[in-house]
Tab-separated table of C-alpha atoms in Angstrom:
chain	number	residue	atom	x	y	z
A	1	MET	CA	1.876	18.651	-11.421
A	2	LYS	CA	4.123	17.747	-8.188
A	3	ILE	CA	2.745	15.359	-5.835
A	4	SER	CA	3.243	17.249	-2.501
A	5	ASP	CA	0.887	19.679	-4.166
A	6	ILE	CA	-1.692	17.024	-4.221
A	7	PHE	CA	-1.365	16.387	-0.850
A	8	LYS	CA	-2.078	19.692	0.014
A	9	THR	CA	-5.583	19.951	-1.789
A	10	LYS	CA	-6.852	16.290	-1.023
A	11	LYS	CA	-6.790	13.767	1.513
A	12	PRO	CA	-6.857	10.730	1.210
A	13	VAL	CA	-5.009	10.983	-2.126
A	14	PHE	CA	-5.736	7.356	-4.133
A	15	SER	CA	-2.599	5.908	-6.514
A	16	LEU	CA	-1.557	3.241	-7.986
A	17	GLU	CA	1.504	1.223	-8.823
A	18	ILE	CA	2.235	-0.735	-12.430
A	19	PHE	CA	5.410	-2.255	-13.611
A	20	PRO	CA	7.036	-2.416	-17.180
A	21	PRO	CA	6.754	-5.661	-18.861
A	22	LYS	CA	9.339	-7.916	-18.830
A	23	LYS	CA	11.424	-8.152	-21.560
A	24	ASN	CA	11.296	-11.502	-22.210
A	25	GLN	CA	7.254	-11.264	-21.884
A	26	GLY	CA	6.504	-8.746	-24.736
A	27	ASN	CA	6.860	-5.249	-25.070
A	28	ILE	CA	5.758	-1.828	-23.647
A	29	GLU	CA	2.746	-1.443	-26.179
A	30	GLN	CA	1.212	-4.055	-23.546
A	31	ILE	CA	0.903	-1.499	-21.069
A	32	TYR	CA	-1.894	0.374	-23.080
A	33	THR	CA	-4.217	-3.022	-21.897
A	34	THR	CA	-3.321	-2.295	-18.168
A	35	LEU	CA	-3.941	1.549	-18.609
A	36	ASP	CA	-6.996	1.445	-20.307
A	37	GLY	CA	-8.282	-0.955	-17.506
A	38	LEU	CA	-7.447	1.570	-14.628
A	39	LYS	CA	-8.232	5.147	-16.811
A	40	ASP	CA	-11.817	5.293	-15.372
A	41	ILE	CA	-10.471	5.205	-11.518
A	42	ARG	CA	-8.575	8.356	-12.773
A	43	PRO	CA	-6.143	7.885	-9.689
A	44	ASP	CA	-4.436	10.927	-8.454
A	45	PHE	CA	-1.276	9.490	-9.967
A	46	ILE	CA	0.429	6.204	-11.037
A	47	SER	CA	3.865	5.017	-9.745
A	48	VAL	CA	5.824	2.605	-12.656
A	49	THR	CA	8.339	0.886	-11.269
A	50	TYR	CA	12.062	-0.025	-12.002
A	51	GLY	CA	14.633	-2.708	-12.772
A	52	ALA	CA	12.137	-4.801	-10.490
A	53	GLY	CA	14.716	-7.430	-8.595
A	54	GLY	CA	17.992	-5.338	-9.556
A	55	ASN	CA	18.330	-6.074	-12.935
A	56	LEU	CA	19.716	-3.142	-14.874
A	57	ALA	CA	16.864	-1.280	-16.483
A	58	ASP	CA	16.438	0.371	-19.729
A	59	SER	CA	14.077	3.437	-20.692
A	60	SER	CA	10.736	1.467	-20.385
A	61	THR	CA	9.856	3.113	-16.844
A	62	ALA	CA	10.352	6.570	-18.913
A	63	ASP	CA	8.447	5.661	-22.057
A	64	ILE	CA	5.442	4.228	-19.311
A	65	CYS	CA	5.369	7.581	-17.337
A	66	ARG	CA	5.166	9.568	-20.566
A	67	ILE	CA	2.289	7.749	-22.060
A	68	ILE	CA	0.619	8.007	-18.463
A	69	LYS	CA	1.095	12.140	-19.028
A	70	ASP	CA	0.446	12.872	-22.368
A	71	LYS	CA	-2.031	9.988	-23.157
A	72	TYR	CA	-3.836	9.316	-19.719
A	73	ASN	CA	-3.579	12.869	-18.375
A	74	ILE	CA	-2.733	11.685	-15.220
A	75	THR	CA	0.430	12.298	-13.213
A	76	PRO	CA	3.195	9.691	-13.068
A	77	LEU	CA	5.711	8.874	-10.705
A	78	ALA	CA	8.874	7.285	-12.070
A	79	HIS	CA	10.650	5.163	-9.452
A	80	LEU	CA	14.189	5.342	-10.065
A	81	THR	CA	16.945	3.023	-8.093
A	82	CYS	CA	20.769	3.613	-7.667
A	83	VAL	CA	22.369	0.826	-6.499
A	84	ASN	CA	23.109	-0.407	-10.327
A	85	ASN	CA	23.912	3.387	-11.283
A	86	SER	CA	26.564	5.578	-11.584
A	87	LYS	CA	26.184	9.355	-10.874
A	88	GLU	CA	26.521	9.682	-14.760
A	89	ASP	CA	23.752	7.109	-15.259
A	90	ILE	CA	21.701	8.784	-13.315
A	91	SER	CA	21.973	12.213	-14.594
A	92	SER	CA	21.252	10.701	-17.894
A	93	ILE	CA	17.950	9.387	-16.771
A	94	LEU	CA	17.079	12.400	-15.074
A	95	LYS	CA	17.846	14.400	-18.368
A	96	MET	CA	15.590	12.094	-19.866
A	97	LEU	CA	12.906	12.455	-17.607
A	98	GLU	CA	13.258	16.251	-17.597
A	99	GLU	CA	12.458	16.299	-21.592
A	100	TYR	CA	9.567	13.901	-20.946
A	101	GLY	CA	8.084	16.404	-18.996
A	102	ILE	CA	8.200	13.949	-15.632
A	103	GLU	CA	8.283	16.040	-12.445
A	104	ASN	CA	7.621	13.468	-9.739
A	105	ILE	CA	10.698	10.435	-9.081
A	106	LEU	CA	10.234	7.968	-6.338
A	107	ALA	CA	14.144	7.210	-5.035
A	108	LEU	CA	14.967	4.206	-3.962
A	109	ARG	CA	18.617	2.103	-3.304
A	110	GLY	CA	17.054	-0.422	-5.211
A	111	ASP	CA	17.262	-4.393	-4.806
A	112	ILE	CA	20.948	-6.012	-4.579
A	113	ASN	CA	21.673	-8.760	-7.315
A	114	PRO	CA	24.041	-11.084	-6.588
A	115	ASP	CA	24.925	-11.487	-10.134
A	116	ILE	CA	25.519	-7.828	-10.003
A	117	GLU	CA	28.295	-5.899	-8.971
A	118	PRO	CA	26.605	-2.613	-7.423
A	119	LYS	CA	27.867	0.638	-8.440
A	120	LYS	CA	29.337	2.811	-5.579
A	121	ASP	CA	28.495	6.285	-6.164
A	122	PHE	CA	25.227	5.573	-4.253
A	123	ARG	CA	24.908	3.881	-1.185
A	124	TYR	CA	21.856	4.522	0.533
A	125	ALA	CA	18.869	5.936	-0.717
A	126	SER	CA	19.039	9.564	0.934
A	127	GLU	CA	22.305	10.099	-1.230
A	128	LEU	CA	20.212	9.428	-4.135
A	129	VAL	CA	17.733	11.878	-2.971
A	130	SER	CA	19.821	14.737	-2.582
A	131	TYR	CA	21.702	14.186	-6.001
A	132	ILE	CA	17.920	14.417	-7.481
A	133	LYS	CA	17.076	17.564	-5.468
A	134	GLN	CA	20.418	19.192	-6.508
A	135	SER	CA	19.950	18.230	-10.178
A	136	GLY	CA	16.840	19.473	-11.255
A	137	ASN	CA	13.436	20.711	-10.252
A	138	PHE	CA	12.223	17.343	-8.942
A	139	GLY	CA	9.578	15.814	-6.546
A	140	VAL	CA	11.105	13.559	-5.136
A	141	SER	CA	9.366	10.444	-2.674
A	142	GLY	CA	10.890	8.046	-0.901
A	143	ALA	CA	9.872	4.602	0.545
A	144	CYS	CA	8.993	3.506	4.058
A	145	TYR	CA	8.658	0.095	5.508
A	146	PRO	CA	5.818	-0.031	8.411
A	147	GLU	CA	7.601	-3.129	10.129
A	148	GLY	CA	11.268	-2.104	9.374
A	149	HIS	CA	13.629	-2.664	6.183
A	150	ILE	CA	14.570	-6.606	6.194
A	151	GLN	CA	17.660	-5.469	6.408
A	152	SER	CA	17.716	-2.679	9.172
A	153	ALA	CA	18.493	-3.989	12.826
A	154	SER	CA	15.591	-2.312	14.308
A	155	LEU	CA	12.314	-0.264	13.189
A	156	VAL	CA	13.725	2.649	15.171
A	157	ASP	CA	17.185	2.697	12.862
A	158	ASP	CA	15.170	2.016	10.096
A	159	ILE	CA	12.902	5.188	11.133
A	160	LEU	CA	16.414	7.324	11.481
A	161	ASN	CA	16.879	6.247	7.817
A	162	VAL	CA	13.861	7.014	6.784
A	163	LYS	CA	14.178	10.497	8.058
A	164	LYS	CA	17.366	11.359	6.446
A	165	LYS	CA	15.557	10.883	3.174
A	166	ILE	CA	13.161	13.221	4.098
A	167	ASP	CA	16.417	15.920	5.502
A	168	ALA	CA	17.577	15.154	1.852
A	169	GLY	CA	14.316	16.272	0.270
A	170	ALA	CA	11.819	13.559	-0.028
A	171	GLU	CA	8.747	15.135	0.339
A	172	HIS	CA	6.320	12.214	0.488
A	173	LEU	CA	6.459	8.759	1.642
A	174	VAL	CA	4.950	5.338	0.252
A	175	SER	CA	5.362	2.596	2.400
A	176	GLN	CA	5.615	-1.150	1.594
A	177	LEU	CA	3.045	-3.562	1.577
A	178	PHE	CA	1.743	-4.523	5.179
A	179	PHE	CA	-1.468	-7.218	6.027
A	180	ASP	CA	-2.120	-5.593	9.633
A	181	ASN	CA	-2.630	-1.444	9.863
A	182	LYS	CA	-1.289	-2.031	13.464
A	183	PHE	CA	1.976	-2.040	12.147
A	184	PHE	CA	1.571	1.083	10.049
A	185	TYR	CA	0.043	2.954	12.787
A	186	ASN	CA	2.930	1.930	15.320
A	187	PHE	CA	5.226	3.530	12.284
A	188	ARG	CA	3.263	6.432	11.644
A	189	GLU	CA	3.246	7.208	15.296
A	190	LYS	CA	7.063	6.938	15.340
A	191	ALA	CA	7.561	8.489	12.431
A	192	GLU	CA	5.920	11.714	13.734
A	193	ILE	CA	8.059	11.546	16.792
A	194	ALA	CA	11.149	11.464	14.592
A	195	GLY	CA	10.080	14.755	13.212
A	196	ILE	CA	8.627	13.046	9.802
A	197	ASN	CA	6.440	15.237	8.844
A	198	VAL	CA	5.402	14.482	5.338
A	199	PRO	CA	2.460	12.662	3.918
A	200	ILE	CA	2.671	8.904	4.135
A	201	GLU	CA	0.642	6.803	1.965
A	202	ALA	CA	-0.265	2.967	3.058
A	203	GLY	CA	0.942	0.626	0.460
A	204	ILE	CA	-1.981	-2.233	0.000
A	205	MET	CA	-1.265	-5.252	-2.111
A	206	PRO	CA	-4.438	-7.368	-2.474
A	207	VAL	CA	-4.044	-11.358	-2.568
A	208	VAL	CA	-4.262	-12.425	-6.408
A	209	ASN	CA	-2.600	-15.976	-5.711
A	210	LYS	CA	-1.198	-17.584	-2.820
A	211	ASN	CA	2.351	-18.272	-4.397
A	212	GLN	CA	2.652	-14.619	-5.545
A	213	ILE	CA	2.072	-13.043	-2.462
A	214	GLU	CA	4.529	-15.740	-0.441
A	215	ARG	CA	7.258	-14.457	-2.961
A	216	MET	CA	6.314	-11.269	-1.900
A	217	VAL	CA	6.333	-11.691	1.738
A	218	SER	CA	9.557	-13.519	1.392
A	219	MET	CA	11.361	-10.233	-0.749
A	220	CYS	CA	9.935	-7.495	1.999
A	221	GLY	CA	9.411	-9.556	5.587
A	222	ALA	CA	5.549	-8.641	5.954
A	223	SER	CA	3.680	-10.334	9.193
A	224	LEU	CA	1.083	-12.405	8.135
A	225	PRO	CA	-1.973	-12.050	10.289
A	226	PRO	CA	-3.928	-14.971	11.497
A	227	LYS	CA	-7.151	-13.738	9.861
A	228	PHE	CA	-5.143	-13.473	6.679
A	229	THR	CA	-3.169	-16.800	6.900
A	230	LYS	CA	-6.963	-18.717	7.381
A	231	MET	CA	-7.848	-16.974	4.410
A	232	CYS	CA	-5.056	-18.064	2.312
A	233	SER	CA	-5.697	-21.543	3.632
A	234	ARG	CA	-9.269	-21.579	2.949
A	235	PHE	CA	-9.111	-20.915	-0.588
A	236	ALA	CA	-5.935	-21.962	-1.312
A	237	ASP	CA	-7.299	-24.425	-3.884
A	238	ASN	CA	-9.794	-21.899	-5.511
A	239	PRO	CA	-8.070	-19.043	-7.261
A	240	GLU	CA	-11.385	-16.909	-8.022
A	241	ALA	CA	-12.443	-17.684	-4.150
A	242	LEU	CA	-9.046	-16.178	-3.044
A	243	ARG	CA	-8.964	-13.741	-5.430
A	244	GLU	CA	-12.329	-12.302	-4.021
A	245	ALA	CA	-11.348	-12.863	-0.486
A	246	GLY	CA	-8.067	-11.073	-0.807
A	247	ILE	CA	-10.026	-8.072	-2.460
A	248	ALA	CA	-12.214	-8.080	0.158
A	249	TYR	CA	-9.605	-8.360	2.682
A	250	ALA	CA	-7.674	-5.002	0.998
A	251	ILE	CA	-10.795	-3.117	1.454
A	252	ASP	CA	-11.198	-3.720	5.029
A	253	GLN	CA	-7.684	-2.473	5.285
A	254	ILE	CA	-8.432	0.434	3.149
A	255	ILE	CA	-11.881	1.360	5.073
A	256	ASP	CA	-10.034	1.195	8.531
A	257	LEU	CA	-6.744	3.136	7.418
A	258	ILE	CA	-9.195	6.146	5.994
A	259	SER	CA	-11.449	5.773	9.225
A	260	ASN	CA	-7.951	6.775	11.064
A	261	ASP	CA	-6.821	9.853	8.793
A	262	VAL	CA	-4.547	7.864	6.779
A	263	ASP	CA	-2.729	10.403	3.995
A	264	GLY	CA	-3.070	8.556	1.044
A	265	ILE	CA	-3.218	4.905	-0.154
A	266	HIS	CA	-1.310	3.507	-2.554
A	267	LEU	CA	-2.440	-0.141	-4.355
A	268	TYR	CA	-0.316	-2.282	-5.894
A	269	THR	CA	-2.106	-3.210	-8.774
A	270	MET	CA	0.194	-5.812	-9.858
A	271	ASN	CA	-1.169	-4.649	-13.719
A	272	ASN	CA	-4.497	-6.334	-12.655
A	273	PRO	CA	-7.166	-3.712	-13.467
A	274	TYR	CA	-10.013	-5.966	-12.328
A	275	VAL	CA	-8.928	-6.079	-8.501
A	276	ALA	CA	-8.162	-2.422	-8.564
A	277	LYS	CA	-11.629	-1.558	-10.357
A	278	LYS	CA	-13.301	-3.862	-7.846
A	279	ILE	CA	-11.389	-1.843	-4.716
A	280	PHE	CA	-12.033	1.437	-6.363
A	281	ASP	CA	-15.616	1.084	-6.587
A	282	ALA	CA	-16.240	-0.120	-2.862
A	283	ILE	CA	-14.051	3.252	-1.861
A	284	GLU	CA	-15.121	5.533	-4.093
A	285	THR	CA	-17.631	7.522	-1.937
A	286	MET	CA	-14.744	7.420	0.972
A	287	ARG	CA	-12.274	9.535	-1.259
């Protein structure tokens, strides 16, 4: 099922993100543990990351998407990055996804790895969106950044770049994580003014541990509101308490977003079914 069609019949949409095991940390079979823990949530779709940190990816993203579709009967969304892929590489991946029956792709530029020379065929995600739309009958999603991409000159410039993705054929946006909903509402208002009229999902990442969240924030540039930093400081030496406080913080964010008519919630699970289930149980009646 195309993700754009899901938004035509349901609001808010509730989706999850998982990632393949790293090559040096086990094999793809480990993903069953994660998916078995998430299956009862019955999300509207599950996205699967690709080559995190700019690393060259193998077929694990496509393989996991096929498992999600065939074993769990849940719509998958395959991440696809272009910074380290040529047109020939992308065409091969698209052929594989088509053979697996994967209909939805999240088109991303990808993180630049200083140790890997970028390919030259695609400079921006909008170019990848256009290439995918020309190459098959895929539903294409794009990323957006409520506080602006870390490499953008301004939020306005970043929104104009997002508009290029929409003009190229992207039908749905997933936002980068944020911890202060005012940034999402501000972005949504400016996006509407810019003529972006596709569903925008709010990306929410629950705190699992302090080191992890600091690493993610350094990568994406998300602001930390005083309430959030006080929580992290208060429970920094108590991992279990920090986890529960982080879950509560994410639930508060989601309730506020749903109250303000958000199109959907995309939960960055970090492959942690316990956290995802706790959040789902808290907001189930609001879905």
